[in-house]
mmCIF file of C-alpha atoms in Angstrom:
data_model
loop_
_atom_site.group_PDB
_atom_site.id
_atom_site.type_symbol
_atom_site.label_atom_id
_atom_site.label_comp_id
_atom_site.label_asym_id
_atom_site.label_seq_id
_atom_site.Cartn_x
_atom_site.Cartn_y
_atom_site.Cartn_z
ATOM 1 C CA UNK A 1 0.000 0.000 0.000
ATOM 2 C CA UNK A 2 1.385 3.353 -0.973
ATOM 3 C CA UNK A 3 1.978 6.057 1.543
ATOM 4 C CA UNK A 4 0.876 8.773 1.529
ATOM 5 C CA UNK A 5 -2.313 8.114 -0.460
ATOM 6 C CA UNK A 6 -1.920 10.055 -3.711
ATOM 7 C CA UNK A 7 -0.031 12.711 -1.738
ATOM 8 C CA UNK A 8 -3.224 13.289 0.260
ATOM 9 C CA UNK A 9 -3.244 13.944 4.013
ATOM 10 C CA UNK A 10 -6.363 13.497 6.121
ATOM 11 C CA UNK A 11 -8.233 16.774 6.498
ATOM 12 C CA UNK A 12 -9.174 17.744 10.040
ATOM 13 C CA UNK A 13 -11.782 20.534 10.098
ATOM 14 C CA UNK A 14 -11.275 23.430 12.474
ATOM 15 C CA UNK A 15 -14.020 25.068 14.506
ATOM 16 C CA UNK A 16 -14.247 27.747 11.818
ATOM 17 C CA UNK A 17 -14.654 25.051 9.163
ATOM 18 C CA UNK A 18 -17.467 23.438 11.142
ATOM 19 C CA UNK A 19 -19.243 26.767 11.545
ATOM 20 C CA UNK A 20 -18.907 27.480 7.825
ATOM 21 C CA UNK A 21 -20.299 24.056 7.002
ATOM 22 C CA UNK A 22 -23.264 24.616 9.332
ATOM 23 C CA UNK A 23 -23.980 27.954 7.672
ATOM 24 C CA UNK A 24 -23.722 26.516 4.161
ATOM 25 C CA UNK A 25 -25.972 23.584 5.089
ATOM 26 C CA UNK A 26 -28.584 25.906 6.593
ATOM 27 C CA UNK A 27 -28.471 28.215 3.574
ATOM 28 C CA UNK A 28 -29.364 25.296 1.314
ATOM 29 C CA UNK A 29 -32.905 25.327 2.685
ATOM 30 C CA UNK A 30 -33.432 29.077 2.258
ATOM 31 C CA UNK A 31 -35.484 30.383 -0.699
ATOM 32 C CA UNK A 32 -33.691 31.893 -3.678
ATOM 33 C CA UNK A 33 -34.740 35.546 -3.027
ATOM 34 C CA UNK A 34 -33.236 35.406 0.467
ATOM 35 C CA UNK A 35 -30.011 33.858 -0.810
ATOM 36 C CA UNK A 36 -29.897 36.488 -3.553
ATOM 37 C CA UNK A 37 -29.252 39.132 -0.899
ATOM 38 C CA UNK A 38 -25.918 37.447 -0.121
ATOM 39 C CA UNK A 39 -25.007 36.692 -3.717
ATOM 40 C CA UNK A 40 -25.815 40.031 -5.312
ATOM 41 C CA UNK A 41 -27.531 40.850 -8.590
ATOM 42 C CA UNK A 42 -28.238 37.845 -10.831
ATOM 43 C CA UNK A 43 -25.426 36.885 -13.223
ATOM 44 C CA UNK A 44 -26.729 36.490 -16.778
ATOM 45 C CA UNK A 45 -24.424 35.073 -19.464
ATOM 46 C CA UNK A 46 -25.140 33.220 -22.703
ATOM 47 C CA UNK A 47 -28.877 33.284 -22.067
ATOM 48 C CA UNK A 48 -28.447 31.655 -18.652
ATOM 49 C CA UNK A 49 -29.041 32.934 -15.116
ATOM 50 C CA UNK A 50 -26.789 31.665 -12.344
ATOM 51 C CA UNK A 51 -28.663 29.983 -9.498
ATOM 52 C CA UNK A 52 -28.687 32.219 -6.364
ATOM 53 C CA UNK A 53 -27.325 29.440 -4.133
ATOM 54 C CA UNK A 54 -24.340 28.892 -6.416
ATOM 55 C CA UNK A 55 -23.811 32.625 -6.871
ATOM 56 C CA UNK A 56 -23.732 33.112 -3.115
ATOM 57 C CA UNK A 57 -21.528 30.043 -2.723
ATOM 58 C CA UNK A 58 -18.973 31.310 -5.214
ATOM 59 C CA UNK A 59 -18.927 34.634 -3.386
ATOM 60 C CA UNK A 60 -18.455 33.005 0.028
ATOM 61 C CA UNK A 61 -15.696 30.733 -1.295
ATOM 62 C CA UNK A 62 -13.875 33.701 -2.784
ATOM 63 C CA UNK A 63 -14.032 35.520 0.566
ATOM 64 C CA UNK A 64 -12.651 32.472 2.389
ATOM 65 C CA UNK A 65 -10.112 31.620 -0.296
ATOM 66 C CA UNK A 66 -6.450 31.259 0.596
ATOM 67 C CA UNK A 67 -5.548 31.923 -3.046
ATOM 68 C CA UNK A 68 -5.882 30.183 -6.392
ATOM 69 C CA UNK A 69 -4.777 26.561 -6.394
ATOM 70 C CA UNK A 70 -1.997 27.203 -8.900
ATOM 71 C CA UNK A 71 -0.506 29.880 -6.627
ATOM 72 C CA UNK A 72 -0.469 27.763 -3.459
ATOM 73 C CA UNK A 73 2.039 25.163 -2.302
ATOM 74 C CA UNK A 74 0.791 21.770 -3.450
ATOM 75 C CA UNK A 75 -0.099 20.409 -0.018
ATOM 76 C CA UNK A 76 -1.953 23.612 0.870
ATOM 77 C CA UNK A 77 -3.896 23.437 -2.392
ATOM 78 C CA UNK A 78 -4.900 19.861 -1.608
ATOM 79 C CA UNK A 79 -6.043 20.801 1.880
ATOM 80 C CA UNK A 80 -7.996 23.738 0.453
ATOM 81 C CA UNK A 81 -9.947 21.389 -1.819
ATOM 82 C CA UNK A 82 -10.720 19.124 1.126
ATOM 83 C CA UNK A 83 -11.910 22.122 3.152
ATOM 84 C CA UNK A 84 -14.119 23.436 0.337
ATOM 85 C CA UNK A 85 -15.700 20.013 -0.170
ATOM 86 C CA UNK A 86 -16.286 19.624 3.559
ATOM 87 C CA UNK A 87 -18.118 22.944 3.879
ATOM 88 C CA UNK A 88 -20.714 22.016 1.219
ATOM 89 C CA UNK A 89 -21.102 18.320 2.090
ATOM 90 C CA UNK A 90 -24.132 18.743 4.362
ATOM 91 C CA UNK A 91 -25.295 16.289 6.974
ATOM 92 C CA UNK A 92 -23.610 12.916 6.631
ATOM 93 C CA UNK A 93 -25.684 10.208 4.975
ATOM 94 C CA UNK A 94 -25.455 6.992 6.946
ATOM 95 C CA UNK A 95 -25.198 3.737 4.996
ATOM 96 C CA UNK A 96 -25.121 0.097 6.014
ATOM 97 C CA UNK A 97 -21.506 -0.217 4.863
ATOM 98 C CA UNK A 98 -18.782 2.409 4.437
ATOM 99 C CA UNK A 99 -15.451 0.640 4.414
ATOM 100 C CA UNK A 100 -11.922 1.638 3.445
ATOM 101 C CA UNK A 101 -10.011 -1.070 1.618
ATOM 102 C CA UNK A 102 -7.066 -1.606 -0.702
ATOM 103 C CA UNK A 103 -7.359 -2.863 -4.271
ATOM 104 C CA UNK A 104 -4.501 -5.411 -4.609
ATOM 105 C CA UNK A 105 -3.465 -4.437 -8.119
ATOM 106 C CA UNK A 106 0.309 -4.525 -7.767
ATOM 107 C CA UNK A 107 0.466 -8.298 -7.876
ATOM 108 C CA UNK A 108 -2.135 -8.716 -10.606
ATOM 109 C CA UNK A 109 -1.264 -9.618 -14.152
ATOM 110 C CA UNK A 110 -2.937 -6.674 -15.803
ATOM 111 C CA UNK A 111 -1.988 -5.832 -19.392
ATOM 112 C CA UNK A 112 -0.870 -2.317 -20.130
ATOM 113 C CA UNK A 113 1.529 0.197 -18.697
ATOM 114 C CA UNK A 114 3.553 -0.704 -15.607
ATOM 115 C CA UNK A 115 2.223 2.424 -13.888
ATOM 116 C CA UNK A 116 -0.960 0.435 -13.218
ATOM 117 C CA UNK A 117 0.952 -1.948 -10.946
ATOM 118 C CA UNK A 118 0.166 -0.326 -7.595
ATOM 119 C CA UNK A 119 -2.102 -1.216 -4.711
ATOM 120 C CA UNK A 120 -4.744 1.527 -4.561
ATOM 121 C CA UNK A 121 -6.739 2.681 -1.550
ATOM 122 C CA UNK A 122 -10.482 2.816 -2.164
ATOM 123 C CA UNK A 123 -13.713 3.229 -0.250
ATOM 124 C CA UNK A 124 -16.697 0.922 -0.584
ATOM 125 C CA UNK A 125 -20.226 2.200 0.010
ATOM 126 C CA UNK A 126 -23.266 -0.070 0.224
ATOM 127 C CA UNK A 127 -26.858 0.637 1.238
ATOM 128 C CA UNK A 128 -27.279 -2.906 2.579
ATOM 129 C CA UNK A 129 -25.419 -5.504 4.618
ATOM 130 C CA UNK A 130 -24.866 -8.978 3.244
ATOM 131 C CA UNK A 131 -23.533 -10.582 0.093
ATOM 132 C CA UNK A 132 -26.515 -10.078 -2.217
ATOM 133 C CA UNK A 133 -25.053 -9.032 -5.581
ATOM 134 C CA UNK A 134 -25.832 -5.387 -6.289
ATOM 135 C CA UNK A 135 -24.947 -3.116 -9.202
ATOM 136 C CA UNK A 136 -21.789 -1.077 -8.678
ATOM 137 C CA UNK A 137 -20.513 2.317 -9.757
ATOM 138 C CA UNK A 138 -16.717 2.543 -9.870
ATOM 139 C CA UNK A 139 -16.206 6.233 -9.137
ATOM 140 C CA UNK A 140 -13.216 8.486 -9.910
ATOM 141 C CA UNK A 141 -13.078 11.815 -8.087
ATOM 142 C CA UNK A 142 -12.407 15.187 -9.665
ATOM 143 C CA UNK A 143 -9.588 17.590 -8.869
ATOM 144 C CA UNK A 144 -7.669 18.046 -12.104
ATOM 145 C CA UNK A 145 -5.625 14.828 -11.706
ATOM 146 C CA UNK A 146 -3.684 16.827 -9.041
ATOM 147 C CA UNK A 147 -6.119 17.513 -6.189
ATOM 148 C CA UNK A 148 -9.102 15.765 -4.612
ATOM 149 C CA UNK A 149 -9.463 12.414 -2.877
ATOM 150 C CA UNK A 150 -11.941 9.803 -1.738
ATOM 151 C CA UNK A 151 -12.592 12.099 1.236
ATOM 152 C CA UNK A 152 -13.394 15.175 -0.869
ATOM 153 C CA UNK A 153 -16.089 13.205 -2.713
ATOM 154 C CA UNK A 154 -17.373 11.170 0.223
ATOM 155 C CA UNK A 155 -20.721 12.990 0.414
ATOM 156 C CA UNK A 156 -21.297 12.566 -3.317
ATOM 157 C CA UNK A 157 -20.647 8.824 -3.188
ATOM 158 C CA UNK A 158 -22.856 8.375 -0.131
ATOM 159 C CA UNK A 159 -25.684 10.172 -1.923
ATOM 160 C CA UNK A 160 -25.351 8.039 -5.073
ATOM 161 C CA UNK A 161 -25.257 4.791 -3.080
ATOM 162 C CA UNK A 162 -28.325 5.730 -1.018
ATOM 163 C CA UNK A 163 -30.419 7.140 -3.880
ATOM 164 C CA UNK A 164 -29.355 4.489 -6.376
ATOM 165 C CA UNK A 165 -29.635 1.458 -4.136
ATOM 166 C CA UNK A 166 -26.269 0.285 -5.402
ATOM 167 C CA UNK A 167 -22.682 -0.097 -4.295
ATOM 168 C CA UNK A 168 -20.111 2.588 -5.026
ATOM 169 C CA UNK A 169 -16.367 2.021 -5.063
ATOM 170 C CA UNK A 170 -14.471 5.306 -4.899
ATOM 171 C CA UNK A 171 -10.882 4.864 -6.115
ATOM 172 C CA UNK A 172 -7.950 6.868 -4.756
ATOM 173 C CA UNK A 173 -5.937 6.838 -7.981
ATOM 174 C CA UNK A 174 -2.447 8.310 -7.959
ATOM 175 C CA UNK A 175 -2.092 12.051 -8.509
ATOM 176 C CA UNK A 176 0.304 14.353 -10.343
ATOM 177 C CA UNK A 177 2.937 15.681 -10.053
ATOM 178 C CA UNK A 178 4.128 12.659 -8.065
ATOM 179 C CA UNK A 179 2.719 10.427 -10.812
ATOM 180 C CA UNK A 180 2.402 11.882 -14.299
ATOM 181 C CA UNK A 181 0.163 10.912 -17.222
ATOM 182 C CA UNK A 182 -0.843 8.216 -17.998
ATOM 183 C CA UNK A 183 -0.688 6.912 -14.408
ATOM 184 C CA UNK A 184 -4.164 8.107 -13.398
ATOM 185 C CA UNK A 185 -5.669 6.632 -16.571
ATOM 186 C CA UNK A 186 -3.898 3.316 -15.992
ATOM 187 C CA UNK A 187 -4.995 3.255 -12.340
ATOM 188 C CA UNK A 188 -8.603 3.833 -13.378
ATOM 189 C CA UNK A 189 -8.424 1.079 -15.990
ATOM 190 C CA UNK A 190 -6.830 -1.391 -13.570
ATOM 191 C CA UNK A 191 -9.450 -0.569 -10.921
ATOM 192 C CA UNK A 192 -12.343 -1.278 -13.254
ATOM 193 C CA UNK A 193 -10.734 -4.511 -14.432
ATOM 194 C CA UNK A 194 -10.278 -5.617 -10.840
ATOM 195 C CA UNK A 195 -13.953 -5.041 -10.010
ATOM 196 C CA UNK A 196 -15.096 -6.694 -13.234
ATOM 197 C CA UNK A 197 -12.903 -9.746 -12.711
ATOM 198 C CA UNK A 198 -13.658 -10.089 -8.981
ATOM 199 C CA UNK A 199 -17.324 -9.156 -8.983
ATOM 200 C CA UNK A 200 -18.487 -12.227 -7.065
ATOM 201 C CA UNK A 201 -16.117 -11.726 -4.152
ATOM 202 C CA UNK A 202 -17.082 -8.042 -3.970
ATOM 203 C CA UNK A 203 -20.806 -8.805 -3.901
ATOM 204 C CA UNK A 204 -21.335 -7.150 -7.267
ATOM 205 C CA UNK A 205 -23.652 -8.100 -10.111
ATOM 206 C CA UNK A 206 -21.152 -8.702 -12.965
ATOM 207 C CA UNK A 207 -23.706 -7.614 -15.568
ATOM 208 C CA UNK A 208 -24.282 -4.193 -13.977
ATOM 209 C CA UNK A 209 -20.954 -2.440 -13.390
ATOM 210 C CA UNK A 210 -20.769 1.237 -14.286
ATOM 211 C CA UNK A 211 -17.936 3.761 -14.219
ATOM 212 C CA UNK A 212 -18.295 7.442 -13.466
ATOM 213 C CA UNK A 213 -16.763 10.565 -12.070
ATOM 214 C CA UNK A 214 -16.698 14.335 -12.193
ATOM 215 C CA UNK A 215 -14.326 16.590 -14.133
ATOM 216 C CA UNK A 216 -10.967 14.765 -14.186
ATOM 217 C CA UNK A 217 -12.826 11.723 -12.885
ATOM 218 C CA UNK A 218 -15.278 11.966 -15.769
ATOM 219 C CA UNK A 219 -12.280 12.071 -18.084
ATOM 220 C CA UNK A 220 -10.923 8.869 -16.527
ATOM 221 C CA UNK A 221 -14.274 7.091 -16.741
ATOM 222 C CA UNK A 222 -14.555 7.945 -20.448
ATOM 223 C CA UNK A 223 -11.012 6.704 -21.029
ATOM 224 C CA UNK A 224 -11.754 3.391 -19.276
ATOM 225 C CA UNK A 225 -14.664 2.815 -21.644
ATOM 226 C CA UNK A 226 -12.550 3.557 -24.717
ATOM 227 C CA UNK A 227 -9.597 1.489 -23.540
ATOM 228 C CA UNK A 228 -11.595 -1.637 -22.688
ATOM 229 C CA UNK A 229 -13.464 -1.443 -25.991
ATOM 230 C CA UNK A 230 -10.231 -1.035 -27.948
ATOM 231 C CA UNK A 231 -8.716 -4.028 -26.111
ATOM 232 C CA UNK A 232 -11.686 -6.210 -27.077
ATOM 233 C CA UNK A 233 -12.654 -6.698 -23.423
ATOM 234 C CA UNK A 234 -15.969 -6.470 -21.654
ATOM 235 C CA UNK A 235 -16.584 -2.769 -21.193
ATOM 236 C CA UNK A 236 -18.433 -1.088 -18.346
ATOM 237 C CA UNK A 237 -22.194 -1.427 -18.621
ATOM 238 C CA UNK A 238 -22.793 2.312 -18.241
ATOM 239 C CA UNK A 239 -20.819 5.556 -17.934
ATOM 240 C CA UNK A 240 -21.884 8.445 -15.697
ATOM 241 C CA UNK A 241 -19.961 11.563 -16.707
ATOM 242 C CA UNK A 242 -20.316 14.735 -14.649
ATOM 243 C CA UNK A 243 -18.773 17.909 -16.149
ATOM 244 C CA UNK A 244 -16.096 15.793 -17.894
ATOM 245 C CA UNK A 245 -12.801 17.173 -19.197
ATOM 246 C CA UNK A 246 -12.501 15.694 -22.688
ATOM 247 C CA UNK A 247 -10.074 17.797 -24.734
ATOM 248 C CA UNK A 248 -6.730 19.230 -23.629
ATOM 249 C CA UNK A 249 -5.728 20.211 -27.174
ATOM 250 C CA UNK A 250 -8.015 23.239 -27.603
ATOM 251 C CA UNK A 251 -10.181 25.747 -25.753
ATOM 252 C CA UNK A 252 -13.868 26.253 -26.437
ATOM 253 C CA UNK A 253 -16.267 29.191 -26.297
ATOM 254 C CA UNK A 254 -17.341 28.214 -22.780
ATOM 255 C CA UNK A 255 -13.747 28.849 -21.647
ATOM 256 C CA UNK A 256 -14.047 32.381 -22.985
ATOM 257 C CA UNK A 257 -17.397 32.941 -21.292
ATOM 258 C CA UNK A 258 -16.814 31.281 -17.916
ATOM 259 C CA UNK A 259 -13.051 31.074 -17.490
ATOM 260 C CA UNK A 260 -13.049 33.577 -14.645
ATOM 261 C CA UNK A 261 -15.279 34.024 -11.605
ATOM 262 C CA UNK A 262 -17.224 30.744 -11.533
ATOM 263 C CA UNK A 263 -15.104 28.527 -9.281
ATOM 264 C CA UNK A 264 -13.187 26.604 -11.972
ATOM 265 C CA UNK A 265 -11.049 29.030 -13.973
ATOM 266 C CA UNK A 266 -9.005 28.862 -17.131
ATOM 267 C CA UNK A 267 -5.838 29.306 -15.081
ATOM 268 C CA UNK A 268 -6.878 26.364 -12.882
ATOM 269 C CA UNK A 269 -7.189 24.159 -15.960
ATOM 270 C CA UNK A 270 -3.831 25.316 -17.324
ATOM 271 C CA UNK A 271 -2.264 24.381 -13.983
ATOM 272 C CA UNK A 272 -3.927 20.978 -13.853
ATOM 273 C CA UNK A 273 -3.001 20.033 -17.386
ATOM 274 C CA UNK A 274 0.611 21.172 -17.264
ATOM 275 C CA UNK A 275 1.060 19.422 -13.900
ATOM 276 C CA UNK A 276 -0.491 16.155 -15.113
ATOM 277 C CA UNK A 277 0.959 15.864 -18.612
ATOM 278 C CA UNK A 278 4.552 14.979 -19.462
ATOM 279 C CA UNK A 279 4.641 17.202 -22.562
ATOM 280 C CA UNK A 280 2.355 18.977 -25.013
ATOM 281 C CA UNK A 281 2.387 15.851 -27.167
ATOM 282 C CA UNK A 282 0.289 14.108 -24.507
ATOM 283 C CA UNK A 283 -2.557 16.540 -25.208
ATOM 284 C CA UNK A 284 -3.271 14.649 -28.426
ATOM 285 C CA UNK A 285 -3.399 11.227 -26.742
ATOM 286 C CA UNK A 286 -7.013 10.003 -26.375
ATOM 287 C CA UNK A 287 -6.125 8.779 -22.873
ATOM 288 C CA UNK A 288 -5.770 12.476 -21.978
ATOM 289 C CA UNK A 289 -8.246 13.899 -24.514
ATOM 290 C CA UNK A 290 -10.909 11.248 -25.179
ATOM 291 C CA UNK A 291 -12.714 13.647 -27.530
ATOM 292 C CA UNK A 292 -9.828 13.088 -29.982
ATOM 293 C CA UNK A 293 -10.485 9.353 -30.307
ATOM 294 C CA UNK A 294 -11.025 8.179 -33.865
ATOM 295 C CA UNK A 295 -13.925 5.856 -33.027
ATOM 296 C CA UNK A 296 -16.907 6.502 -30.741
ATOM 297 C CA UNK A 297 -18.968 3.455 -31.662
ATOM 298 C CA UNK A 298 -19.701 0.520 -29.360
ATOM 299 C CA UNK A 299 -19.153 2.504 -26.177
ATOM 300 C CA UNK A 300 -21.392 1.904 -23.145
ATOM 301 C CA UNK A 301 -24.609 3.905 -22.743
ATOM 302 C CA UNK A 302 -23.943 7.221 -21.040
ATOM 303 C CA UNK A 303 -25.421 10.073 -19.072
ATOM 304 C CA UNK A 304 -23.465 13.307 -19.467
ATOM 305 C CA UNK A 305 -24.285 16.195 -17.124
ATOM 306 C CA UNK A 306 -22.744 19.618 -17.703
ATOM 307 C CA UNK A 307 -22.954 22.949 -15.890
ATOM 308 C CA UNK A 308 -24.089 26.053 -17.728
ATOM 309 C CA UNK A 309 -21.496 28.296 -16.047
ATOM 310 C CA UNK A 310 -18.583 25.897 -16.532
ATOM 311 C CA UNK A 311 -15.517 26.343 -18.766
ATOM 312 C CA UNK A 312 -15.734 22.597 -19.546
ATOM 313 C CA UNK A 313 -19.368 22.800 -20.655
ATOM 314 C CA UNK A 314 -18.813 22.776 -24.402
ATOM 315 C CA UNK A 315 -16.243 19.971 -24.531
ATOM 316 C CA UNK A 316 -18.408 17.764 -22.319
ATOM 317 C CA UNK A 317 -21.378 18.312 -24.601
ATOM 318 C CA UNK A 318 -19.233 17.742 -27.685
ATOM 319 C CA UNK A 319 -18.244 14.359 -26.266
ATOM 320 C CA UNK A 320 -21.888 13.425 -25.717
ATOM 321 C CA UNK A 321 -22.735 14.409 -29.304
ATOM 322 C CA UNK A 322 -19.825 12.394 -30.703
ATOM 323 C CA UNK A 323 -21.072 9.297 -28.923
ATOM 324 C CA UNK A 324 -24.667 9.876 -29.985
ATOM 325 C CA UNK A 325 -23.628 10.405 -33.612
ATOM 326 C CA UNK A 326 -21.837 7.033 -33.456
ATOM 327 C CA UNK A 327 -24.998 5.272 -32.294
ATOM 328 C CA UNK A 328 -24.311 5.174 -28.544
ATOM 329 C CA UNK A 329 -27.332 5.672 -26.284
ATOM 330 C CA UNK A 330 -26.678 8.993 -24.549
ATOM 331 C CA UNK A 331 -28.687 11.324 -22.345
ATOM 332 C CA UNK A 332 -27.202 14.820 -22.228
ATOM 333 C CA UNK A 333 -28.325 17.271 -19.570
ATOM 334 C CA UNK A 334 -27.091 20.829 -19.263
ATOM 335 C CA UNK A 335 -27.808 22.244 -15.816
ATOM 336 C CA UNK A 336 -27.833 25.792 -17.103
ATOM 337 C CA UNK A 337 -27.944 27.566 -13.734
ATOM 338 C CA UNK A 338 -24.984 25.779 -12.120
ATOM 339 C CA UNK A 339 -21.197 26.051 -11.926
ATOM 340 C CA UNK A 340 -18.594 23.326 -12.418
ATOM 341 C CA UNK A 341 -18.443 21.379 -9.108
ATOM 342 C CA UNK A 342 -22.170 20.949 -8.482
ATOM 343 C CA UNK A 343 -21.961 17.225 -7.672
ATOM 344 C CA UNK A 344 -19.991 18.091 -4.540
ATOM 345 C CA UNK A 345 -22.553 20.614 -3.286
ATOM 346 C CA UNK A 346 -25.216 18.144 -2.168
ATOM 347 C CA UNK A 347 -25.331 19.728 1.275
ATOM 348 C CA UNK A 348 -25.502 23.346 0.140
ATOM 349 C CA UNK A 349 -28.184 23.563 -2.534
ATOM 350 C CA UNK A 350 -31.328 21.639 -3.478
ATOM 351 C CA UNK A 351 -30.502 22.057 -7.176
ATOM 352 C CA UNK A 352 -27.304 20.036 -6.747
ATOM 353 C CA UNK A 353 -29.254 17.273 -5.045
ATOM 354 C CA UNK A 354 -31.842 17.340 -7.824
ATOM 355 C CA UNK A 355 -29.156 17.128 -10.514
ATOM 356 C CA UNK A 356 -27.481 14.218 -8.774
ATOM 357 C CA UNK A 357 -30.807 12.449 -8.273
ATOM 358 C CA UNK A 358 -31.600 12.856 -11.962
ATOM 359 C CA UNK A 359 -28.242 11.356 -12.911
ATOM 360 C CA UNK A 360 -28.791 8.445 -10.529
ATOM 361 C CA UNK A 361 -32.125 7.846 -12.227
ATOM 362 C CA UNK A 362 -30.373 7.689 -15.604
ATOM 363 C CA UNK A 363 -27.832 5.292 -14.101
ATOM 364 C CA UNK A 364 -30.568 3.005 -12.775
ATOM 365 C CA UNK A 365 -32.287 2.951 -16.163
ATOM 366 C CA UNK A 366 -28.996 2.336 -17.939
ATOM 367 C CA UNK A 367 -28.267 -0.633 -15.693
ATOM 368 C CA UNK A 368 -31.791 -1.982 -16.343
ATOM 369 C CA UNK A 369 -33.115 -2.059 -12.794
#
């Protein structure tokens, strides 16, 4: 087992953090007009109006900010992400099983790059006790392949497991700059293969295994689907892609519109990509930019959810259209009033919970409940 986990240290909230979380959780139940007083005049861009809860949240986060991630020491940036996620996580959802474990991948005979040969920490969530086979979502957290952890996305995974009535395995894949591209992609691929090949021992229905994630995690989930298809293997049965990063080779109009002032910035993305990639040549590799793949046919059914006020909006939607044009069953949903990290805000706004519930519904239908 590696130590430390992906460079991540356990976050311990201070009293101030707990008070901020309580305030953010309470604000999630307030009506929009009241929240608007804290957030200011409505932001209107590209025919969209930013939700008051997210507008107020962005404002509060900017007031509490220690600086942009790219300007902070790496460990401080990682702790800042953990703190931000904690403050919007809401009341903890209790499940029958929440268990930390290690995926024993280092000794497995997995094909592919040697970077996949590492034991990976993970967290298993289940709404029930016992060995009854349930569907599973193998989840990859966001954070630009540099930040984030299984802790930062704990609330999201708990919500999906409870609402979906399925197991979730959140994978603590290795992060840059300690481990450069394609390590994260290889870790994600090896993790899915492990679940697929050991479904019975994990209490998982082998015919209903999905992959998913947000942002960088959505990127990794898409790559897993492409890589298993290209290898002629059994692919995931569904892909759940939240605000996915799909193209590091170009910038879209949504970067121009929302690259400043809506949580995720253009400078953040530049930092993530240059930290993760070995060189500019990697930008053209479909394992980094799945939108550049030559073939989009025969991929698993997908639900793609984007945020209206997100720099990654257009590339996520372009990926959904590419799959649909190739005959893949895809549901595409733009949440036009929300910013990039809405899946993490389940405790701070009812719209985030509604968006996540909608995606879980698509997941359940895709796995043929």
